[in-house]
Amino acid sequence: MLFKPFHDKKLSTLGMGCMRLPAVSSEWGAPIDDKKAQELIDHAVQNGVNYFDTSWFYHGGDSERFIGEALKKYPRDTWYLASKIAGMMMRKENGRWQLSGSNKDNRTFYDPKEIFEYQLNRCGVDYFDFFMLHNVSEGSYGTYTDTELAIIETLLREQENGRITHLGFSSHGRADTIEKFLGETKTRYGDIFDFAMIQLNYLDWTLQNAGGKYDVLTRNNIPVMVMEPLRGGGLTRLSEKATAPLRAAAPEATPASWAFRYLQQFENIAVVISGMSNMDQLRENLEIFSQHHPTTLEENAVLQEVLANLVDLIPCTDCRYCLDECPQKLNIPMLLTMYNEAGFEMGWFLQAALRNLADAEKPTACSTCGACVPYCPQNIDIPAALQKFAAQINPQQ
């Protein structure tokens, strides 16, 4: 196992994600198969994995219970537990913030301190090594920065009390949202975040502008934890056409090895978290992370061929020359990034991002005047792309 230094720790570069643990059946929401899941954890620990990532609602809230019990057989200073407070699931009703669901007691929580205490008890630990605000994004930004709810203030007090070692956040938000959040929290509290977790893989580097998010975090000296390195396993289930360049370049290499090796080239990645559901996946990943063998420039070009076979991307470089010319003041690079995502999959990330846009910010607000087009170095027909995007999200119109 490869390790990386992190403050006074050495973290395994492969982390165990606890959102897709073995279940007793293939039905959605089926209980964790504790026996099979314990075998996975044991094999991971015995082969060097020391970072385990869970959250409030994984497996309906049972992931925290399971991983706490599974790790108890090992000395507490040999493993690191990460979890997250589900601020993005909190709702304000009748003037009061509350969180319901994902707990066996069917309790409704009103206080972040109560939530944190419940999570500690559910995991059976005295402290979290790593603790995050779960999914800082356009939809949850106001929740996490709300001074009355005071989630951040609560967690900083818990850190002062020794019950959080490293404070961070995860995010599916846009790069500019992450940058804004870091600026606001730095003004209020100083440099409080030791790490951040983002979705990063060779597809989303462009498709979701994960490269922009990585750059924001790196410029702010915040180490990156990677989630969804295989896009929920999707990068291991590519079509024959998409995988053809990979097979031609390296017939024996698996799609997973390409995806993981791609991430090894980025110095600011501390841990790559993979949600391994069976022993074959775990063994393959352990083998990949037993050596530092990042993809080369030539191999990255092969991955670009794969990307071209997956989706027809608009080549926006985010130069932003178009912005001053748009009479509607649309964030054109952001919308083109969303357009690329829609061309691949209208997933929950994109749907949530669109819901959080005002009508004046959506592609439907484009007047198709074409004022932006002469200023695009890539010669993109921006009005046509935005019209097509608008038709995708409003097919009835």
Short mmCIF file of C-alpha atoms in Angstrom, two decimals:
data_model
loop_
_atom_site.label_atom_id
_atom_site.label_comp_id
_atom_site.label_asym_id
_atom_site.label_seq_id
_atom_site.Cartn_x
_atom_site.Cartn_y
_atom_site.Cartn_z
CA MET A 1 0.00 0.00 0.00
CA LEU A 2 1.17 3.50 -0.85
CA PHE A 3 0.92 6.14 1.88
CA LYS A 4 0.98 9.92 1.90
CA PRO A 5 1.90 12.25 4.77
CA PHE A 6 -0.96 14.32 6.18
CA HIS A 7 -0.04 16.52 9.16
CA ASP A 8 1.23 14.00 11.74
CA LYS A 9 -0.36 11.01 9.98
CA LYS A 10 0.39 8.67 7.10
CA LEU A 11 -2.79 8.00 5.15
CA SER A 12 -3.29 5.05 2.83
CA THR A 13 -3.72 6.46 -0.66
CA LEU A 14 -6.66 4.07 -1.11
CA GLY A 15 -9.53 4.79 1.26
CA MET A 16 -12.54 2.59 1.93
CA GLY A 17 -15.86 4.23 1.09
CA CYS A 18 -18.74 2.92 3.18
CA MET A 19 -21.67 3.93 0.99
CA ARG A 20 -21.75 0.73 -1.09
CA LEU A 21 -21.06 -2.02 1.43
CA PRO A 22 -22.30 -5.58 0.71
CA ALA A 23 -26.03 -5.92 1.37
CA VAL A 24 -28.18 -8.96 2.14
CA SER A 25 -29.94 -8.59 -1.22
CA SER A 26 -29.77 -6.53 -4.40
CA GLU A 27 -32.93 -4.61 -3.51
CA TRP A 28 -32.53 -0.88 -2.95
CA GLY A 29 -32.18 -0.13 0.77
CA ALA A 30 -31.44 -3.74 1.74
CA PRO A 31 -29.62 -4.06 5.10
CA ILE A 32 -25.84 -4.38 5.24
CA ASP A 33 -24.56 -7.95 5.15
CA ASP A 34 -22.44 -7.56 8.29
CA LYS A 35 -20.50 -10.80 7.77
CA LYS A 36 -19.43 -10.05 4.19
CA ALA A 37 -18.80 -6.40 4.97
CA GLN A 38 -16.63 -7.35 7.98
CA GLU A 39 -14.57 -9.65 5.75
CA LEU A 40 -13.98 -6.70 3.41
CA ILE A 41 -12.92 -4.40 6.23
CA ASP A 42 -10.60 -7.02 7.70
CA HIS A 43 -8.91 -7.63 4.35
CA ALA A 44 -8.58 -3.89 3.76
CA VAL A 45 -7.01 -3.27 7.18
CA GLN A 46 -4.68 -6.24 6.87
CA ASN A 47 -3.43 -4.85 3.55
CA GLY A 48 -2.74 -1.32 4.71
CA VAL A 49 -6.00 0.62 4.24
CA ASN A 50 -6.38 2.98 7.20
CA TYR A 51 -8.89 5.59 5.97
CA PHE A 52 -12.62 4.82 6.21
CA ASP A 53 -15.28 7.23 4.97
CA THR A 54 -18.93 7.13 6.06
CA SER A 55 -21.77 9.60 6.55
CA TRP A 56 -25.07 10.34 8.25
CA PHE A 57 -27.30 8.74 5.61
CA TYR A 58 -25.18 6.02 3.97
CA HIS A 59 -27.12 2.74 4.05
CA GLY A 60 -30.05 4.60 5.61
CA GLY A 61 -27.86 5.62 8.53
CA ASP A 62 -26.56 2.11 9.26
CA SER A 63 -23.14 2.63 7.69
CA GLU A 64 -21.92 4.62 10.70
CA ARG A 65 -23.09 1.88 13.08
CA PHE A 66 -21.45 -0.87 11.05
CA ILE A 67 -18.05 0.71 10.42
CA GLY A 68 -17.70 1.73 14.07
CA GLU A 69 -18.33 -1.87 15.15
CA ALA A 70 -16.15 -3.34 12.39
CA LEU A 71 -13.09 -1.28 13.35
CA LYS A 72 -13.36 -1.83 17.12
CA LYS A 73 -11.25 -4.99 16.93
CA TYR A 74 -8.25 -2.90 15.83
CA PRO A 75 -6.29 -0.42 17.98
CA ARG A 76 -7.85 3.05 17.74
CA ASP A 77 -4.62 4.69 16.64
CA THR A 78 -4.26 2.40 13.60
CA TRP A 79 -7.27 3.66 11.62
CA TYR A 80 -8.85 6.96 10.71
CA LEU A 81 -12.60 7.48 10.60
CA ALA A 82 -14.23 10.18 8.48
CA SER A 83 -17.89 11.15 8.61
CA LYS A 84 -20.06 14.11 7.66
CA ILE A 85 -22.84 16.26 9.08
CA ALA A 86 -25.84 16.30 6.76
CA GLY A 87 -26.49 20.02 6.64
CA MET A 88 -27.66 19.75 3.03
CA MET A 89 -30.58 17.61 4.28
CA MET A 90 -31.71 20.11 6.90
CA ARG A 91 -34.88 22.07 6.22
CA LYS A 92 -36.36 25.14 7.85
CA GLU A 93 -39.98 24.58 8.84
CA ASN A 94 -42.07 26.99 10.86
CA GLY A 95 -38.97 29.10 11.37
CA ARG A 96 -36.91 26.24 12.82
CA TRP A 97 -34.13 24.17 11.25
CA GLN A 98 -34.57 20.41 11.51
CA LEU A 99 -33.15 17.10 10.28
CA SER A 100 -35.20 13.92 10.02
CA GLY A 101 -34.54 10.43 8.66
CA SER A 102 -31.54 8.08 8.53
CA ASN A 103 -31.71 7.15 12.20
CA LYS A 104 -33.28 4.05 13.75
CA ASP A 105 -34.95 6.09 16.50
CA ASN A 106 -36.96 8.13 13.97
CA ARG A 107 -35.83 11.24 15.81
CA THR A 108 -36.01 14.75 14.48
CA PHE A 109 -32.96 16.84 15.32
CA TYR A 110 -32.94 20.62 15.69
CA ASP A 111 -29.41 21.31 16.90
CA PRO A 112 -26.13 20.50 15.09
CA LYS A 113 -24.60 19.53 18.43
CA GLU A 114 -27.30 16.90 18.91
CA ILE A 115 -26.64 15.54 15.43
CA PHE A 116 -22.89 15.36 16.01
CA GLU A 117 -23.38 13.65 19.39
CA TYR A 118 -25.69 11.09 17.82
CA GLN A 119 -23.12 10.32 15.12
CA LEU A 120 -20.33 9.85 17.65
CA ASN A 121 -22.50 7.46 19.65
CA ARG A 122 -23.64 5.60 16.54
CA CYS A 123 -20.02 5.07 15.47
CA GLY A 124 -19.03 4.16 19.02
CA VAL A 125 -16.03 6.50 19.04
CA ASP A 126 -14.88 9.37 21.25
CA TYR A 127 -13.71 11.49 18.31
CA PHE A 128 -13.67 11.66 14.53
CA ASP A 129 -10.29 11.84 12.85
CA PHE A 130 -11.87 13.61 9.86
CA PHE A 131 -15.24 15.33 9.87
CA MET A 132 -16.95 17.20 7.05
CA LEU A 133 -19.76 19.48 6.10
CA HIS A 134 -21.58 17.20 3.66
CA ASN A 135 -21.91 18.61 0.15
CA VAL A 136 -21.32 22.33 0.29
CA SER A 137 -23.11 23.39 -2.90
CA GLU A 138 -25.41 26.01 -4.36
CA GLY A 139 -28.40 24.44 -2.57
CA SER A 140 -26.77 24.04 0.85
CA TYR A 141 -24.61 27.17 0.91
CA GLY A 142 -27.13 29.17 2.94
CA THR A 143 -27.56 26.34 5.43
CA TYR A 144 -23.87 26.02 6.16
CA THR A 145 -23.31 29.76 6.44
CA ASP A 146 -26.45 30.45 8.51
CA THR A 147 -25.26 32.05 11.76
CA GLU A 148 -28.43 31.11 13.66
CA LEU A 149 -28.05 27.40 12.85
CA ALA A 150 -24.29 27.75 13.42
CA ILE A 151 -23.13 24.40 12.04
CA ILE A 152 -19.57 25.60 11.48
CA GLU A 153 -19.36 27.26 14.91
CA THR A 154 -20.62 24.04 16.51
CA LEU A 155 -18.02 21.90 14.78
CA LEU A 156 -15.22 24.32 15.62
CA ARG A 157 -16.17 23.99 19.29
CA GLU A 158 -16.12 20.21 18.96
CA GLN A 159 -12.68 20.49 17.41
CA GLU A 160 -11.50 22.62 20.33
CA ASN A 161 -12.85 19.90 22.65
CA GLY A 162 -10.78 17.26 20.86
CA ARG A 163 -13.72 15.45 19.29
CA ILE A 164 -12.75 16.40 15.72
CA THR A 165 -9.13 16.19 14.65
CA HIS A 166 -9.38 17.51 11.08
CA LEU A 167 -12.30 19.59 9.82
CA GLY A 168 -13.18 19.67 6.13
CA PHE A 169 -16.05 19.62 3.67
CA SER A 170 -17.25 17.65 0.69
CA SER A 171 -18.73 19.31 -2.36
CA HIS A 172 -20.61 18.61 -5.56
CA GLY A 173 -20.90 22.36 -6.08
CA ARG A 174 -19.36 24.49 -8.79
CA ALA A 175 -15.78 25.72 -8.59
CA ASP A 176 -16.91 29.32 -8.07
CA THR A 177 -19.19 28.21 -5.21
CA ILE A 178 -16.28 26.46 -3.50
CA GLU A 179 -14.09 29.54 -3.95
CA LYS A 180 -16.80 31.82 -2.57
CA PHE A 181 -17.32 29.52 0.42
CA LEU A 182 -13.61 29.42 1.20
CA GLY A 183 -13.44 33.22 1.01
CA GLU A 184 -16.43 33.72 3.30
CA THR A 185 -15.33 31.19 5.90
CA LYS A 186 -11.77 32.52 5.87
CA THR A 187 -13.07 36.02 6.56
CA ARG A 188 -15.22 34.77 9.43
CA TYR A 189 -13.02 32.13 11.02
CA GLY A 190 -9.61 32.01 9.35
CA ASP A 191 -8.13 28.96 7.62
CA ILE A 192 -10.26 26.30 9.31
CA PHE A 193 -10.38 23.54 6.69
CA ASP A 194 -7.66 20.89 6.60
CA PHE A 195 -9.06 19.04 3.57
CA ALA A 196 -11.92 18.85 1.09
CA MET A 197 -13.53 16.00 -0.84
CA ILE A 198 -14.67 16.36 -4.46
CA GLN A 199 -15.83 14.06 -7.25
CA LEU A 200 -12.82 13.62 -9.50
CA ASN A 201 -12.06 11.25 -12.36
CA TYR A 202 -10.84 11.55 -15.95
CA LEU A 203 -14.40 12.04 -17.22
CA ASP A 204 -15.48 14.66 -14.67
CA TRP A 205 -12.20 16.58 -14.94
CA THR A 206 -13.88 18.21 -17.92
CA LEU A 207 -17.53 17.17 -17.67
CA GLN A 208 -18.15 18.63 -14.19
CA ASN A 209 -15.14 20.96 -14.23
CA ALA A 210 -13.53 18.90 -11.49
CA GLY A 211 -10.23 20.29 -12.77
CA GLY A 212 -11.40 23.78 -11.81
CA LYS A 213 -12.41 22.59 -8.35
CA TYR A 214 -9.07 20.84 -7.87
CA ASP A 215 -7.28 24.06 -8.86
CA VAL A 216 -9.32 26.16 -6.40
CA LEU A 217 -8.48 23.81 -3.54
CA THR A 218 -4.82 23.52 -4.52
CA ARG A 219 -4.44 27.31 -4.72
CA ASN A 220 -5.90 27.50 -1.22
CA ASN A 221 -3.46 24.85 0.07
CA ILE A 222 -6.26 22.41 0.87
CA PRO A 223 -5.48 18.71 0.27
CA VAL A 224 -8.04 16.82 -1.80
CA MET A 225 -9.84 13.61 -0.93
CA VAL A 226 -11.36 12.05 -4.07
CA MET A 227 -14.84 10.55 -4.18
CA GLU A 228 -16.38 8.70 -7.14
CA PRO A 229 -13.04 7.91 -8.82
CA LEU A 230 -14.91 5.38 -10.98
CA ARG A 231 -18.13 7.42 -11.19
CA GLY A 232 -20.14 4.88 -9.22
CA GLY A 233 -18.54 2.05 -11.19
CA GLY A 234 -19.61 3.60 -14.50
CA LEU A 235 -16.03 3.92 -15.73
CA THR A 236 -15.66 0.14 -15.43
CA ARG A 237 -18.78 -0.51 -17.53
CA LEU A 238 -17.96 1.43 -20.69
CA SER A 239 -19.18 0.48 -24.14
CA GLU A 240 -17.03 -1.52 -26.55
CA LYS A 241 -16.45 1.63 -28.62
CA ALA A 242 -15.36 3.63 -25.59
CA THR A 243 -12.94 1.01 -24.29
CA ALA A 244 -11.37 0.24 -27.67
CA PRO A 245 -8.53 2.81 -27.23
CA LEU A 246 -7.76 1.38 -23.78
CA ARG A 247 -7.56 -2.19 -25.08
CA ALA A 248 -5.38 -1.11 -27.99
CA ALA A 249 -2.94 0.74 -25.72
CA ALA A 250 -2.77 -1.85 -22.93
CA PRO A 251 -4.69 -5.09 -23.56
CA GLU A 252 -4.11 -6.46 -20.04
CA ALA A 253 -5.05 -3.29 -18.13
CA THR A 254 -8.50 -2.99 -16.61
CA PRO A 255 -10.69 0.14 -16.94
CA ALA A 256 -10.39 0.61 -13.17
CA SER A 257 -6.60 0.65 -13.32
CA TRP A 258 -6.68 3.38 -15.98
CA ALA A 259 -9.00 5.51 -13.85
CA PHE A 260 -7.00 5.11 -10.64
CA ARG A 261 -3.62 5.60 -12.29
CA TYR A 262 -4.94 8.82 -13.85
CA LEU A 263 -5.48 10.20 -10.33
CA GLN A 264 -1.97 9.26 -9.20
CA GLN A 265 -0.51 12.11 -11.27
CA PHE A 266 -2.04 14.81 -9.04
CA GLU A 267 0.22 15.72 -6.12
CA ASN A 268 -2.50 17.41 -4.06
CA ILE A 269 -4.65 14.27 -3.79
CA ALA A 270 -4.23 12.75 -0.35
CA VAL A 271 -6.67 9.81 -0.50
CA VAL A 272 -8.75 8.22 -3.25
CA ILE A 273 -11.92 6.80 -1.71
CA SER A 274 -13.47 3.83 -3.45
CA GLY A 275 -16.80 2.24 -2.50
CA MET A 276 -15.77 -1.40 -2.85
CA SER A 277 -18.66 -3.86 -2.59
CA ASN A 278 -16.92 -7.21 -2.98
CA MET A 279 -13.57 -8.88 -2.48
CA ASP A 280 -12.63 -8.89 -6.17
CA GLN A 281 -12.94 -5.10 -6.34
CA LEU A 282 -10.94 -4.70 -3.14
CA ARG A 283 -8.15 -7.00 -4.28
CA GLU A 284 -7.86 -5.28 -7.64
CA ASN A 285 -7.73 -1.84 -6.03
CA LEU A 286 -5.14 -2.95 -3.48
CA GLU A 287 -2.93 -4.18 -6.31
CA ILE A 288 -3.28 -0.88 -8.20
CA PHE A 289 -2.41 1.16 -5.11
CA SER A 290 0.59 -1.00 -4.26
CA GLN A 291 2.74 1.05 -6.65
CA HIS A 292 2.99 4.61 -7.87
CA HIS A 293 2.42 4.31 -11.59
CA PRO A 294 0.62 7.44 -12.84
CA THR A 295 -0.58 7.71 -16.41
CA THR A 296 1.84 9.30 -18.86
CA LEU A 297 1.10 12.14 -21.27
CA GLU A 298 0.62 9.57 -24.01
CA GLU A 299 -1.80 7.57 -21.86
CA ASN A 300 -3.71 10.72 -20.95
CA ALA A 301 -4.18 11.27 -24.68
CA VAL A 302 -5.69 7.78 -24.89
CA LEU A 303 -8.13 8.70 -22.13
CA GLN A 304 -9.10 11.75 -24.16
CA GLU A 305 -10.02 9.37 -26.99
CA VAL A 306 -12.22 7.47 -24.55
CA LEU A 307 -13.80 10.73 -23.49
CA ALA A 308 -14.51 11.66 -27.11
CA ASN A 309 -16.25 8.31 -27.59
CA LEU A 310 -18.41 8.88 -24.51
CA VAL A 311 -19.71 12.37 -25.18
CA ASP A 312 -19.45 15.10 -27.80
CA LEU A 313 -17.98 17.88 -25.69
CA ILE A 314 -18.19 21.58 -26.48
CA PRO A 315 -14.55 22.75 -26.18
CA CYS A 316 -15.15 25.69 -23.83
CA THR A 317 -11.91 26.68 -22.09
CA ASP A 318 -13.54 29.04 -19.58
CA CYS A 319 -11.62 32.00 -21.01
CA ARG A 320 -14.71 34.14 -20.17
CA TYR A 321 -14.27 36.49 -23.14
CA CYS A 322 -17.98 36.07 -23.88
CA LEU A 323 -19.24 37.32 -20.52
CA ASP A 324 -18.94 41.07 -21.02
CA GLU A 325 -20.78 40.86 -24.33
CA CYS A 326 -23.87 39.00 -23.08
CA PRO A 327 -26.76 41.46 -22.54
CA GLN A 328 -28.47 38.88 -20.32
CA LYS A 329 -25.33 38.61 -18.15
CA LEU A 330 -25.44 34.82 -18.36
CA ASN A 331 -22.59 32.74 -16.96
CA ILE A 332 -21.94 31.15 -20.33
CA PRO A 333 -18.94 28.93 -19.37
CA MET A 334 -20.93 27.47 -16.47
CA LEU A 335 -23.90 26.74 -18.73
CA LEU A 336 -21.69 25.10 -21.35
CA THR A 337 -20.18 22.88 -18.65
CA MET A 338 -23.72 21.88 -17.65
CA TYR A 339 -24.55 21.30 -21.34
CA ASN A 340 -21.65 18.88 -21.62
CA GLU A 341 -22.85 17.05 -18.52
CA ALA A 342 -26.39 16.82 -19.93
CA GLY A 343 -24.98 15.31 -23.12
CA PHE A 344 -23.62 12.43 -21.07
CA GLU A 345 -26.19 12.03 -18.30
CA MET A 346 -28.95 14.11 -16.75
CA GLY A 347 -27.85 12.98 -13.28
CA TRP A 348 -28.82 14.25 -9.86
CA PHE A 349 -25.79 16.61 -9.72
CA LEU A 350 -26.96 18.43 -12.81
CA GLN A 351 -30.62 18.43 -11.82
CA ALA A 352 -29.77 19.91 -8.43
CA ALA A 353 -27.52 22.54 -10.00
CA LEU A 354 -30.26 23.57 -12.42
CA ARG A 355 -32.87 23.79 -9.66
CA ASN A 356 -30.67 26.26 -7.82
CA LEU A 357 -30.40 28.63 -10.76
CA ALA A 358 -32.75 31.59 -11.01
CA ASP A 359 -34.78 31.78 -14.23
CA ALA A 360 -32.58 34.66 -15.40
CA GLU A 361 -29.50 32.41 -15.04
CA LYS A 362 -30.81 29.41 -17.00
CA PRO A 363 -30.15 28.66 -20.69
CA THR A 364 -33.76 29.57 -21.41
CA ALA A 365 -32.83 33.19 -20.65
CA CYS A 366 -30.57 33.35 -23.73
CA SER A 367 -32.00 35.83 -26.25
CA THR A 368 -29.97 34.21 -29.10
CA CYS A 369 -28.67 37.65 -30.07
CA GLY A 370 -25.24 36.20 -30.91
CA ALA A 371 -23.27 39.07 -29.37
CA CYS A 372 -21.01 36.53 -27.62
CA VAL A 373 -20.05 34.51 -30.69
CA PRO A 374 -17.34 36.78 -32.24
CA TYR A 375 -15.44 36.77 -28.93
CA CYS A 376 -15.18 32.97 -28.56
CA PRO A 377 -11.64 31.76 -29.44
CA GLN A 378 -13.05 28.23 -29.91
CA ASN A 379 -15.66 29.44 -32.45
CA ILE A 380 -18.48 27.86 -30.45
CA ASP A 381 -22.00 28.62 -31.64
CA ILE A 382 -23.03 29.58 -28.12
CA PRO A 383 -26.68 30.55 -28.84
CA ALA A 384 -27.27 27.24 -30.65
CA ALA A 385 -25.79 25.27 -27.76
CA LEU A 386 -27.87 27.13 -25.19
CA GLN A 387 -31.02 26.65 -27.26
CA LYS A 388 -30.32 22.93 -27.46
CA PHE A 389 -29.66 22.80 -23.71
CA ALA A 390 -32.89 24.70 -23.02
CA ALA A 391 -34.80 22.17 -25.13
CA GLN A 392 -33.26 19.29 -23.16
CA ILE A 393 -34.36 20.65 -19.79
CA ASN A 394 -37.74 21.94 -21.05
CA PRO A 395 -38.74 19.34 -23.67
CA GLN A 396 -42.39 20.36 -23.53
CA GLN A 397 -41.63 23.86 -24.82
#
